[in-house]
Amino acid sequence: MYTLRSFERPTTQEEALRVLGQGSNHVILGGTHWLRLSTRAYDTGIDLSLLPNFTTITKDETSSLLVGGGVSYGQLEDHEWVTSWLAGVFSRTLKGIVSRQMRNTATIGGSLYSRFAFSDTLPVLLAADAEVQLARAGWMKIDELLSASPKDLKGDFLYTLKLPACEGVGSYQAIRITAQDFPMVNVAVVAKRTDKGSSWSVTSGARPGVACRCQRTSALLDELIPCDAFIDQHLSGKTPEIVLTPDNMKALAEALAQDAEYKSGGHASAAYRNQAAGSLLKKALNELGGGLVFNAR
Amino acid sequence: MPDNSTVTSAGQVPVFVQFFINNRPYAVSVAPDMTLFELLRDQGFSSVKCGCESSNCGLCTVWLEGMPVLSCSILVAQIHGKHVTTLESLQQEALRFGEFLADEGGDQCGFCVPGMVMNALWLARTCKDRGFTASDDEIRDALLGNLCRCSGYQVHTRAIRRYLDDILATA
């Protein structure tokens, strides 16, 4: 268990950044599930829960959802907007994480800001083009958060997550040794329509590196399954049929392996991840299409 | 808020915190890294136990603002102004659920039971509030955070199913 010499509870963003910048041995207290596994001695524990809009969920003028960094996974998974966003993929993803008790205190800000390689949430948010607001650095795409250097993120914290309003559907698949374990590899597939058009987006995480976009796989899916018509079918209440040949599926799995550049790590070998990711992609398409139809031709 | 008037021998600045346990108000000055679990045990709430200390086993489950949480991972300093509920204040509901648990043979060694009861009763209240029962997936999800090494969970799942049917029928 970690130790704290003192405890601070700032009430404004400026005060929080000031306290955070006062020393190098401070720690922000979120759900503290990870923190409690360490034995480090910190000077100050900082509780951000009194910051304005930090523990609330609101909508902006575009009907996108603004989620405070201190909002718990439990609050999010039960939220009506989230349970219908992209056919509930994010809500289902959250429900797969460890346990209800843990999710009721684990915060979205603490999880995303830490950019965990094994994150369940990052692949889905990346595929859905979510944005984040850091207290110091301001708004950025999840892509930028993932590629930022640790130096650029120092002394900052995640203030808001923005889930963009859009039509579409998504699936998240992961493989784990046990239900409460980290994913050995995970894949998210999202078919999304915005005012800029419709497209498929495939991402993968636990590679063992942090989640990445899989551009070739997404482009191939766009060729094979017209996204606009697929979303239309979903919105009309029909279960769309995905018809692929075994060769199509093989090409998609190969593209995914190239895009994600799976490597060996403590949880799985590169060969295993390559094999498993292809199966997860198939499982995701199977879920989205209500059962894949393989055309032998 | 930090209570800077006193620094402990360990060099820690105590934090003054006010909260409720089972609707009774508390005002305490605690070390900034004291966990809710430690405080509850100090105050005699022996239904709350510590098993894994890594947010997995669910033995230390209490309700914070009506939602199940792991008291071993929450600092007392973080619960200022909030309501904590322990199994001690849910005896009547626990007794009723316990009958279903015993009927199904789910009591077993009993070590995981207090944490499991907290989650089962939370699920029951959720079902009562919304007016319909839980799916099997919801029951399994509610039990996922309570490790049991005796039963294999089937008996608990059946006990919760029967308990939910019973309380919804009589609601």
Tab-separated table of C-alpha atoms in Angstrom:
chain	number	residue	atom	x	y	z
A	1	MET	CA	0.000	0.000	0.000
A	2	TYR	CA	1.250	3.473	-0.915
A	3	THR	CA	1.575	6.192	1.707
A	4	LEU	CA	0.582	9.869	1.650
A	5	ARG	CA	2.021	12.654	3.757
A	6	SER	CA	-0.890	14.998	3.063
A	7	PHE	CA	-4.181	15.284	1.177
A	8	GLU	CA	-5.500	18.131	-0.973
A	9	ARG	CA	-8.922	18.680	-2.491
A	10	PRO	CA	-8.768	21.619	-4.941
A	11	THR	CA	-12.013	23.216	-6.067
A	12	THR	CA	-10.883	24.850	-9.318
A	13	GLN	CA	-8.847	23.697	-12.312
A	14	GLU	CA	-6.249	26.429	-11.676
A	15	GLU	CA	-5.830	25.378	-8.065
A	16	ALA	CA	-5.510	21.725	-9.105
A	17	LEU	CA	-2.767	22.530	-11.629
A	18	ARG	CA	-0.997	24.723	-9.078
A	19	VAL	CA	-0.996	21.955	-6.444
A	20	LEU	CA	0.096	19.411	-9.056
A	21	GLY	CA	2.933	21.687	-10.187
A	22	GLN	CA	4.216	22.391	-6.693
A	23	GLY	CA	6.289	19.232	-6.416
A	24	SER	CA	7.301	16.159	-8.316
A	25	ASN	CA	6.041	13.654	-5.770
A	26	HIS	CA	2.284	14.276	-5.897
A	27	VAL	CA	-0.313	11.812	-7.051
A	28	ILE	CA	-3.859	12.273	-8.325
A	29	LEU	CA	-6.310	9.999	-6.529
A	30	GLY	CA	-8.867	8.414	-8.841
A	31	GLY	CA	-10.233	4.952	-8.155
A	32	THR	CA	-6.824	4.161	-6.560
A	33	HIS	CA	-7.083	0.475	-7.531
A	34	TRP	CA	-3.734	0.551	-9.281
A	35	LEU	CA	-2.181	2.921	-6.830
A	36	ARG	CA	-2.889	0.680	-3.858
A	37	LEU	CA	-0.759	-2.064	-5.416
A	38	SER	CA	2.338	0.138	-5.111
A	39	THR	CA	4.439	0.784	-2.019
A	40	ARG	CA	5.555	4.262	-3.007
A	41	ALA	CA	5.583	7.156	-0.522
A	42	TYR	CA	3.939	10.291	-1.959
A	43	ASP	CA	3.982	13.793	-0.521
A	44	THR	CA	0.436	14.728	-1.475
A	45	GLY	CA	-2.627	12.872	-2.670
A	46	ILE	CA	-4.854	15.107	-4.798
A	47	ASP	CA	-8.593	14.452	-4.963
A	48	LEU	CA	-10.126	16.255	-7.964
A	49	SER	CA	-13.753	15.337	-7.286
A	50	LEU	CA	-14.768	18.898	-6.315
A	51	LEU	CA	-13.700	20.417	-9.662
A	52	PRO	CA	-16.625	21.805	-11.705
A	53	ASN	CA	-18.170	19.196	-14.046
A	54	PHE	CA	-15.480	16.669	-13.120
A	55	THR	CA	-17.851	13.986	-11.883
A	56	THR	CA	-20.814	14.721	-14.143
A	57	ILE	CA	-22.066	13.599	-17.556
A	58	THR	CA	-23.588	16.293	-19.797
A	59	LYS	CA	-24.361	16.860	-23.489
A	60	ASP	CA	-22.882	19.651	-25.616
A	61	GLU	CA	-24.615	21.648	-28.382
A	62	THR	CA	-23.924	18.871	-30.929
A	63	SER	CA	-25.533	16.267	-28.622
A	64	SER	CA	-22.136	14.690	-28.040
A	65	LEU	CA	-21.569	13.418	-24.525
A	66	LEU	CA	-19.147	15.229	-22.216
A	67	VAL	CA	-17.892	12.923	-19.504
A	68	GLY	CA	-15.941	14.371	-16.568
A	69	GLY	CA	-12.607	12.689	-15.834
A	70	GLY	CA	-13.835	11.692	-12.375
A	71	VAL	CA	-16.883	9.804	-13.690
A	72	SER	CA	-16.743	6.126	-12.780
A	73	TYR	CA	-17.013	3.243	-15.215
A	74	GLY	CA	-20.163	2.207	-13.336
A	75	GLN	CA	-21.845	5.587	-13.964
A	76	LEU	CA	-20.950	5.393	-17.645
A	77	GLU	CA	-22.027	1.820	-18.348
A	78	ASP	CA	-25.504	2.528	-16.944
A	79	HIS	CA	-25.950	5.880	-18.691
A	80	GLU	CA	-28.853	5.804	-21.159
A	81	TRP	CA	-26.947	7.685	-23.894
A	82	VAL	CA	-23.969	5.325	-23.581
A	83	THR	CA	-26.104	2.183	-23.672
A	84	SER	CA	-27.442	3.234	-27.077
A	85	TRP	CA	-24.289	4.884	-28.517
A	86	LEU	CA	-22.952	2.726	-31.377
A	87	ALA	CA	-25.469	0.058	-30.377
A	88	GLY	CA	-24.097	-0.052	-26.829
A	89	VAL	CA	-20.573	-1.204	-27.643
A	90	PHE	CA	-18.900	1.053	-25.056
A	91	SER	CA	-21.339	0.085	-22.317
A	92	ARG	CA	-20.735	-3.621	-23.055
A	93	THR	CA	-16.971	-3.051	-23.080
A	94	LEU	CA	-17.096	-1.428	-19.649
A	95	LYS	CA	-19.237	-4.241	-18.258
A	96	GLY	CA	-16.483	-6.701	-19.138
A	97	ILE	CA	-13.946	-5.025	-16.857
A	98	VAL	CA	-13.155	-6.882	-13.604
A	99	SER	CA	-16.163	-6.350	-11.306
A	100	ARG	CA	-19.064	-4.049	-10.563
A	101	GLN	CA	-17.487	-2.918	-7.286
A	102	MET	CA	-14.246	-1.998	-8.990
A	103	ARG	CA	-16.001	-0.219	-11.866
A	104	ASN	CA	-18.032	1.874	-9.425
A	105	THR	CA	-14.886	3.709	-8.340
A	106	ALA	CA	-12.447	3.305	-11.262
A	107	THR	CA	-12.453	6.644	-13.104
A	108	ILE	CA	-12.428	7.155	-16.849
A	109	GLY	CA	-9.907	9.989	-16.514
A	110	GLY	CA	-7.408	7.946	-14.535
A	111	SER	CA	-7.685	5.051	-16.935
A	112	LEU	CA	-7.361	6.972	-20.213
A	113	TYR	CA	-4.671	9.381	-19.032
A	114	SER	CA	-2.516	6.402	-18.004
A	115	ARG	CA	-2.700	5.036	-21.591
A	116	PHE	CA	-2.508	1.440	-20.444
A	117	ALA	CA	-1.448	-0.920	-23.230
A	118	PHE	CA	-3.961	-3.522	-22.028
A	119	SER	CA	-6.806	-0.989	-21.876
A	120	ASP	CA	-10.254	-2.308	-22.789
A	121	THR	CA	-11.659	1.166	-23.338
A	122	LEU	CA	-9.013	2.734	-25.594
A	123	PRO	CA	-9.593	0.536	-28.703
A	124	VAL	CA	-13.317	1.390	-28.713
A	125	LEU	CA	-12.792	5.105	-28.078
A	126	LEU	CA	-10.081	5.254	-30.736
A	127	ALA	CA	-12.303	3.535	-33.289
A	128	ALA	CA	-15.156	5.903	-32.397
A	129	ASP	CA	-12.977	9.035	-32.821
A	130	ALA	CA	-13.490	10.198	-29.237
A	131	GLU	CA	-11.741	13.322	-27.978
A	132	VAL	CA	-10.263	14.260	-24.629
A	133	GLN	CA	-9.633	17.540	-22.873
A	134	LEU	CA	-6.531	17.780	-20.712
A	135	ALA	CA	-6.531	20.484	-18.058
A	136	ARG	CA	-3.333	22.107	-19.380
A	137	ALA	CA	-2.994	20.909	-22.992
A	138	GLY	CA	-6.665	21.352	-23.964
A	139	TRP	CA	-8.727	19.336	-26.462
A	140	MET	CA	-7.169	16.617	-28.604
A	141	LYS	CA	-8.110	13.435	-30.440
A	142	ILE	CA	-7.478	10.164	-28.603
A	143	ASP	CA	-4.825	9.508	-31.300
A	144	GLU	CA	-2.859	12.546	-30.079
A	145	LEU	CA	-3.179	11.482	-26.450
A	146	LEU	CA	-1.761	8.070	-27.352
A	147	SER	CA	1.155	9.513	-29.304
A	148	ALA	CA	2.040	12.310	-26.842
A	149	SER	CA	5.369	11.988	-25.063
A	150	PRO	CA	5.310	11.505	-21.264
A	151	LYS	CA	7.064	14.882	-20.985
A	152	ASP	CA	4.142	16.623	-22.732
A	153	LEU	CA	1.636	15.056	-20.339
A	154	LYS	CA	3.562	15.763	-17.145
A	155	GLY	CA	1.735	17.892	-14.579
A	156	ASP	CA	-1.543	17.552	-16.474
A	157	PHE	CA	-4.697	15.484	-16.004
A	158	LEU	CA	-7.662	14.406	-18.087
A	159	TYR	CA	-10.568	16.746	-17.456
A	160	THR	CA	-13.189	15.650	-20.016
A	161	LEU	CA	-13.873	12.792	-22.426
A	162	LYS	CA	-16.076	13.611	-25.413
A	163	LEU	CA	-18.056	10.820	-27.031
A	164	PRO	CA	-19.125	12.136	-30.452
A	165	ALA	CA	-22.792	11.928	-31.398
A	166	CYS	CA	-23.038	9.644	-34.418
A	167	GLU	CA	-25.048	6.840	-35.952
A	168	GLY	CA	-23.538	3.429	-36.153
A	169	VAL	CA	-22.747	0.165	-34.509
A	170	GLY	CA	-19.686	-1.398	-32.916
A	171	SER	CA	-18.259	-4.569	-31.471
A	172	TYR	CA	-15.422	-5.104	-29.009
A	173	GLN	CA	-13.754	-8.483	-28.594
A	174	ALA	CA	-10.956	-9.524	-26.249
A	175	ILE	CA	-9.314	-12.750	-25.215
A	176	ARG	CA	-8.183	-13.248	-21.611
A	177	ILE	CA	-6.814	-16.085	-19.512
A	178	THR	CA	-9.502	-15.475	-16.872
A	179	ALA	CA	-12.540	-13.187	-16.798
A	180	GLN	CA	-10.844	-10.666	-14.486
A	181	ASP	CA	-7.509	-10.649	-16.291
A	182	PHE	CA	-6.137	-8.148	-18.809
A	183	PRO	CA	-6.762	-8.878	-22.469
A	184	MET	CA	-4.021	-10.841	-24.226
A	185	VAL	CA	-5.136	-9.055	-27.372
A	186	ASN	CA	-8.258	-7.072	-28.234
A	187	VAL	CA	-10.021	-5.768	-31.339
A	188	ALA	CA	-12.705	-3.114	-31.813
A	189	VAL	CA	-14.745	-2.737	-35.013
A	190	VAL	CA	-16.979	0.295	-35.499
A	191	ALA	CA	-19.215	1.252	-38.445
A	192	LYS	CA	-19.873	4.952	-38.007
A	193	ARG	CA	-21.720	7.697	-39.876
A	194	THR	CA	-20.996	11.395	-39.352
A	195	ASP	CA	-21.666	14.479	-41.472
A	196	LYS	CA	-18.381	13.646	-43.246
A	197	GLY	CA	-19.615	10.239	-44.369
A	198	SER	CA	-19.650	6.601	-43.300
A	199	SER	CA	-16.708	4.317	-42.739
A	200	TRP	CA	-15.479	1.253	-40.924
A	201	SER	CA	-12.848	1.657	-38.254
A	202	VAL	CA	-10.812	-1.219	-36.836
A	203	THR	CA	-8.458	-0.837	-33.883
A	204	SER	CA	-6.473	-3.277	-31.795
A	205	GLY	CA	-4.792	-3.124	-28.398
A	206	ALA	CA	-2.722	-5.262	-26.011
A	207	ARG	CA	-0.371	-5.856	-28.959
A	208	PRO	CA	1.320	-5.770	-26.308
A	209	GLY	CA	1.687	-2.026	-27.063
A	210	VAL	CA	-1.074	0.530	-26.659
A	211	ALA	CA	-4.117	0.500	-28.986
A	212	CYS	CA	-3.559	1.497	-32.621
A	213	ARG	CA	-5.660	2.177	-35.702
A	214	CYS	CA	-5.672	-0.575	-38.311
A	215	GLN	CA	-5.927	1.445	-41.533
A	216	ARG	CA	-5.521	-1.337	-44.112
A	217	THR	CA	-8.067	-3.528	-42.331
A	218	SER	CA	-10.555	-0.650	-42.144
A	219	ALA	CA	-10.057	0.183	-45.838
A	220	LEU	CA	-10.538	-3.468	-46.819
A	221	LEU	CA	-13.750	-3.652	-44.780
A	222	ASP	CA	-14.984	-0.517	-46.551
A	223	GLU	CA	-14.405	-2.301	-49.876
A	224	LEU	CA	-16.066	-5.542	-48.806
A	225	ILE	CA	-19.050	-4.253	-46.836
A	226	PRO	CA	-20.599	-0.926	-47.936
A	227	CYS	CA	-20.761	0.914	-44.627
A	228	ASP	CA	-23.630	3.278	-45.413
A	229	ALA	CA	-26.017	0.488	-46.408
A	230	PHE	CA	-24.896	-1.577	-43.416
A	231	ILE	CA	-25.739	1.231	-40.974
A	232	ASP	CA	-29.058	1.873	-42.744
A	233	GLN	CA	-30.021	-1.763	-42.251
A	234	HIS	CA	-29.130	-1.550	-38.572
A	235	LEU	CA	-31.102	1.641	-38.083
A	236	SER	CA	-34.154	0.129	-39.755
A	237	GLY	CA	-34.123	-2.606	-37.144
A	238	LYS	CA	-33.039	-5.379	-39.507
A	239	THR	CA	-30.038	-7.527	-38.737
A	240	PRO	CA	-27.698	-6.901	-41.628
A	241	GLU	CA	-26.152	-9.886	-43.301
A	242	ILE	CA	-22.387	-9.865	-43.803
A	243	VAL	CA	-21.400	-12.094	-46.690
A	244	LEU	CA	-17.700	-12.825	-46.986
A	245	THR	CA	-15.679	-15.547	-48.633
A	246	PRO	CA	-13.075	-17.462	-46.619
A	247	ASP	CA	-10.461	-15.658	-48.745
A	248	ASN	CA	-11.948	-12.286	-47.717
A	249	MET	CA	-11.696	-13.261	-44.056
A	250	LYS	CA	-8.117	-14.454	-44.533
A	251	ALA	CA	-7.197	-11.163	-46.224
A	252	LEU	CA	-8.776	-9.186	-43.373
A	253	ALA	CA	-6.860	-11.196	-40.744
A	254	GLU	CA	-3.602	-10.695	-42.654
A	255	ALA	CA	-4.232	-6.966	-42.968
A	256	LEU	CA	-4.938	-6.792	-39.233
A	257	ALA	CA	-1.691	-8.589	-38.403
A	258	GLN	CA	0.227	-6.164	-40.628
A	259	ASP	CA	-1.496	-3.101	-39.199
A	260	ALA	CA	-1.159	-4.020	-35.519
A	261	GLU	CA	2.383	-5.448	-35.734
A	262	TYR	CA	1.757	-7.826	-32.841
A	263	LYS	CA	4.760	-8.632	-30.672
A	264	SER	CA	5.522	-11.131	-27.925
A	265	GLY	CA	4.989	-10.131	-24.288
A	266	GLY	CA	4.313	-11.526	-20.837
A	267	HIS	CA	0.748	-12.526	-21.707
A	268	ALA	CA	1.130	-14.010	-25.185
A	269	SER	CA	3.513	-14.546	-28.089
A	270	ALA	CA	3.364	-12.588	-31.337
A	271	ALA	CA	2.289	-15.742	-33.177
A	272	TYR	CA	-0.584	-16.294	-30.737
A	273	ARG	CA	-1.712	-12.670	-31.003
A	274	ASN	CA	-1.624	-12.822	-34.809
A	275	GLN	CA	-3.795	-15.916	-34.789
A	276	ALA	CA	-6.155	-14.755	-32.046
A	277	ALA	CA	-6.670	-11.254	-33.473
A	278	GLY	CA	-7.962	-12.691	-36.751
A	279	SER	CA	-10.443	-14.796	-34.810
A	280	LEU	CA	-11.523	-11.785	-32.740
A	281	LEU	CA	-12.123	-9.790	-35.911
A	282	LYS	CA	-14.265	-12.626	-37.257
A	283	LYS	CA	-16.139	-12.758	-33.946
A	284	ALA	CA	-16.754	-8.999	-34.086
A	285	LEU	CA	-18.122	-9.182	-37.638
A	286	ASN	CA	-20.201	-12.157	-36.597
A	287	GLU	CA	-21.728	-10.127	-33.760
A	288	LEU	CA	-22.351	-7.079	-35.967
A	289	GLY	CA	-23.901	-9.083	-38.755
A	290	GLY	CA	-25.997	-11.308	-36.527
A	291	GLY	CA	-24.105	-14.304	-37.911
A	292	LEU	CA	-21.542	-14.258	-40.696
A	293	VAL	CA	-22.481	-15.847	-43.960
A	294	PHE	CA	-19.577	-17.398	-45.776
A	295	ASN	CA	-19.885	-17.511	-49.495
A	296	ALA	CA	-17.766	-20.388	-50.783
A	297	ARG	CA	-17.100	-18.688	-54.110
B	1	MET	CA	-9.947	19.266	4.435
B	2	PRO	CA	-6.336	19.040	5.664
B	3	ASP	CA	-5.978	19.540	9.406
B	4	ASN	CA	-2.565	21.268	9.461
B	5	SER	CA	-2.664	21.927	13.198
B	6	THR	CA	-1.207	18.515	13.962
B	7	VAL	CA	1.414	16.458	12.208
B	8	THR	CA	1.685	12.862	13.324
B	9	SER	CA	4.903	11.183	14.411
B	10	ALA	CA	5.000	9.610	10.951
B	11	GLY	CA	5.103	13.112	9.468
B	12	GLN	CA	1.579	12.879	8.088
B	13	VAL	CA	-0.911	15.739	8.081
B	14	PRO	CA	-4.249	14.403	9.391
B	15	VAL	CA	-7.394	15.012	7.360
B	16	PHE	CA	-10.686	15.976	8.979
B	17	VAL	CA	-13.560	14.064	7.360
B	18	GLN	CA	-17.314	13.978	7.995
B	19	PHE	CA	-19.482	11.204	6.606
B	20	PHE	CA	-22.240	8.740	7.489
B	21	ILE	CA	-22.030	5.042	8.239
B	22	ASN	CA	-25.417	3.336	8.211
B	23	ASN	CA	-27.040	6.790	8.507
B	24	ARG	CA	-25.084	7.649	11.658
B	25	PRO	CA	-22.879	10.777	11.319
B	26	TYR	CA	-19.141	10.479	11.914
B	27	ALA	CA	-16.499	13.204	12.181
B	28	VAL	CA	-12.948	11.944	12.374
B	29	SER	CA	-9.405	13.129	11.899
B	30	VAL	CA	-7.483	10.430	10.042
B	31	ALA	CA	-4.157	9.808	8.333
B	32	PRO	CA	-4.409	10.859	4.652
B	33	ASP	CA	-3.775	7.289	3.472
B	34	MET	CA	-6.155	5.477	5.821
B	35	THR	CA	-8.487	3.216	3.846
B	36	LEU	CA	-12.220	2.990	4.437
B	37	PHE	CA	-11.739	-0.699	5.240
B	38	GLU	CA	-9.315	0.131	8.075
B	39	LEU	CA	-11.702	2.692	9.518
B	40	LEU	CA	-14.693	0.332	9.355
B	41	ARG	CA	-12.789	-2.418	11.175
B	42	ASP	CA	-11.592	0.131	13.777
B	43	GLN	CA	-15.212	1.143	14.337
B	44	GLY	CA	-16.305	-2.458	14.875
B	45	PHE	CA	-17.964	-3.241	11.542
B	46	SER	CA	-16.726	-6.812	11.432
B	47	SER	CA	-18.832	-7.877	8.430
B	48	VAL	CA	-16.225	-6.092	6.300
B	49	LYS	CA	-13.206	-8.307	5.721
B	50	CYS	CA	-9.971	-8.007	3.814
B	51	GLY	CA	-8.877	-10.814	1.515
B	52	CYS	CA	-6.775	-9.859	-1.464
B	53	GLU	CA	-5.939	-6.152	-1.035
B	54	SER	CA	-5.871	-5.923	-4.822
B	55	SER	CA	-9.478	-5.065	-5.773
B	56	ASN	CA	-10.384	-8.616	-6.764
B	57	CYS	CA	-11.949	-10.711	-4.010
B	58	GLY	CA	-14.929	-8.565	-2.960
B	59	LEU	CA	-14.719	-9.429	0.759
B	60	CYS	CA	-14.517	-5.754	1.709
B	61	THR	CA	-17.629	-4.729	-0.279
B	62	VAL	CA	-19.742	-1.938	1.196
B	63	TRP	CA	-22.138	0.504	-0.460
B	64	LEU	CA	-21.004	4.055	-1.074
B	65	GLU	CA	-23.937	6.290	-1.958
B	66	GLY	CA	-25.936	3.111	-2.535
B	67	MET	CA	-23.487	1.484	-4.962
B	68	PRO	CA	-21.208	-1.479	-4.122
B	69	VAL	CA	-17.534	-0.515	-3.851
B	70	LEU	CA	-14.353	-2.047	-2.473
B	71	SER	CA	-13.570	-0.415	0.862
B	72	CYS	CA	-9.940	-1.593	0.762
B	73	SER	CA	-9.289	0.683	-2.227
B	74	ILE	CA	-11.001	3.875	-1.036
B	75	LEU	CA	-9.397	6.401	1.262
B	76	VAL	CA	-11.435	7.788	4.146
B	77	ALA	CA	-10.350	11.233	2.949
B	78	GLN	CA	-12.242	10.611	-0.311
B	79	ILE	CA	-15.642	9.961	1.296
B	80	HIS	CA	-16.216	13.394	2.827
B	81	GLY	CA	-19.973	14.074	2.968
B	82	LYS	CA	-20.922	10.637	1.644
B	83	HIS	CA	-23.045	7.765	2.945
B	84	VAL	CA	-21.528	4.343	3.603
B	85	THR	CA	-23.723	1.276	4.148
B	86	THR	CA	-22.429	-1.962	5.642
B	87	LEU	CA	-24.072	-5.353	6.060
B	88	GLU	CA	-24.746	-4.505	9.728
B	89	SER	CA	-27.585	-2.192	8.658
B	90	LEU	CA	-29.131	-4.640	6.188
B	91	GLN	CA	-29.839	-7.471	8.590
B	92	GLN	CA	-33.496	-8.039	7.700
B	93	GLU	CA	-32.870	-8.219	3.963
B	94	ALA	CA	-29.737	-10.321	4.544
B	95	LEU	CA	-31.683	-12.774	6.700
B	96	ARG	CA	-34.305	-13.242	4.003
B	97	PHE	CA	-31.697	-13.702	1.279
B	98	GLY	CA	-29.728	-16.018	3.584
B	99	GLU	CA	-32.643	-18.443	3.697
B	100	PHE	CA	-32.542	-18.819	-0.090
B	101	LEU	CA	-28.766	-19.133	0.029
B	102	ALA	CA	-28.942	-21.884	2.655
B	103	ASP	CA	-31.758	-23.666	0.761
B	104	GLU	CA	-29.537	-23.873	-2.284
B	105	GLY	CA	-26.477	-24.938	-0.260
B	106	GLY	CA	-24.698	-21.688	-1.047
B	107	ASP	CA	-23.507	-20.902	2.479
B	108	GLN	CA	-20.545	-23.325	2.243
B	109	CYS	CA	-17.515	-22.060	4.239
B	110	GLY	CA	-19.107	-18.622	4.526
B	111	PHE	CA	-15.991	-16.517	4.086
B	112	CYS	CA	-17.135	-14.777	0.899
B	113	VAL	CA	-20.766	-14.511	1.968
B	114	PRO	CA	-20.859	-10.987	3.515
B	115	GLY	CA	-19.409	-9.411	0.350
B	116	MET	CA	-21.614	-11.537	-1.864
B	117	VAL	CA	-24.727	-10.603	0.131
B	118	MET	CA	-23.905	-6.904	-0.318
B	119	ASN	CA	-23.867	-7.344	-4.087
B	120	ALA	CA	-26.972	-9.559	-4.134
B	121	LEU	CA	-28.932	-7.029	-2.058
B	122	TRP	CA	-27.767	-4.177	-4.294
B	123	LEU	CA	-28.994	-6.106	-7.334
B	124	ALA	CA	-32.296	-6.759	-5.553
B	125	ARG	CA	-32.785	-3.051	-4.832
B	126	THR	CA	-31.935	-2.217	-8.442
B	127	CYS	CA	-34.567	-4.707	-9.639
B	128	LYS	CA	-37.150	-3.393	-7.188
B	129	ASP	CA	-36.533	0.202	-8.310
B	130	ARG	CA	-36.934	-0.615	-11.980
B	131	GLY	CA	-39.750	-3.104	-11.440
B	132	PHE	CA	-38.375	-6.129	-13.261
B	133	THR	CA	-35.990	-8.939	-12.456
B	134	ALA	CA	-32.369	-9.415	-13.480
B	135	SER	CA	-31.180	-11.474	-16.409
B	136	ASP	CA	-28.808	-14.377	-15.778
B	137	ASP	CA	-26.022	-12.212	-17.247
B	138	GLU	CA	-26.790	-9.455	-14.738
B	139	ILE	CA	-26.697	-11.945	-11.851
B	140	ARG	CA	-23.374	-13.338	-13.069
B	141	ASP	CA	-22.028	-9.789	-13.492
B	142	ALA	CA	-23.082	-8.934	-9.934
B	143	LEU	CA	-21.210	-11.989	-8.629
B	144	LEU	CA	-18.088	-11.496	-10.732
B	145	GLY	CA	-16.424	-9.359	-8.078
B	146	ASN	CA	-16.903	-11.893	-5.280
B	147	LEU	CA	-14.438	-14.746	-5.333
B	148	CYS	CA	-15.764	-18.010	-3.909
B	149	ARG	CA	-13.548	-21.065	-3.714
B	150	CYS	CA	-16.260	-23.501	-2.549
B	151	SER	CA	-19.359	-23.321	-4.654
B	152	GLY	CA	-18.714	-22.732	-8.332
B	153	TYR	CA	-21.358	-19.977	-8.218
B	154	GLN	CA	-24.255	-22.080	-9.543
B	155	VAL	CA	-25.886	-22.270	-6.129
B	156	HIS	CA	-25.486	-18.531	-5.578
B	157	THR	CA	-26.940	-17.781	-8.982
B	158	ARG	CA	-29.964	-19.985	-8.218
B	159	ALA	CA	-30.372	-18.457	-4.761
B	160	ILE	CA	-30.324	-14.914	-6.161
B	161	ARG	CA	-32.759	-15.861	-8.933
B	162	ARG	CA	-35.236	-17.298	-6.387
B	163	TYR	CA	-34.734	-14.351	-4.007
B	164	LEU	CA	-35.391	-11.813	-6.788
B	165	ASP	CA	-38.528	-13.677	-7.877
B	166	ASP	CA	-39.722	-13.704	-4.270
B	167	ILE	CA	-39.181	-10.038	-3.485
B	168	LEU	CA	-40.639	-8.883	-6.812
B	169	ALA	CA	-43.703	-11.051	-6.263
B	170	THR	CA	-44.278	-9.505	-2.852
B	171	ALA	CA	-43.280	-5.928	-3.767
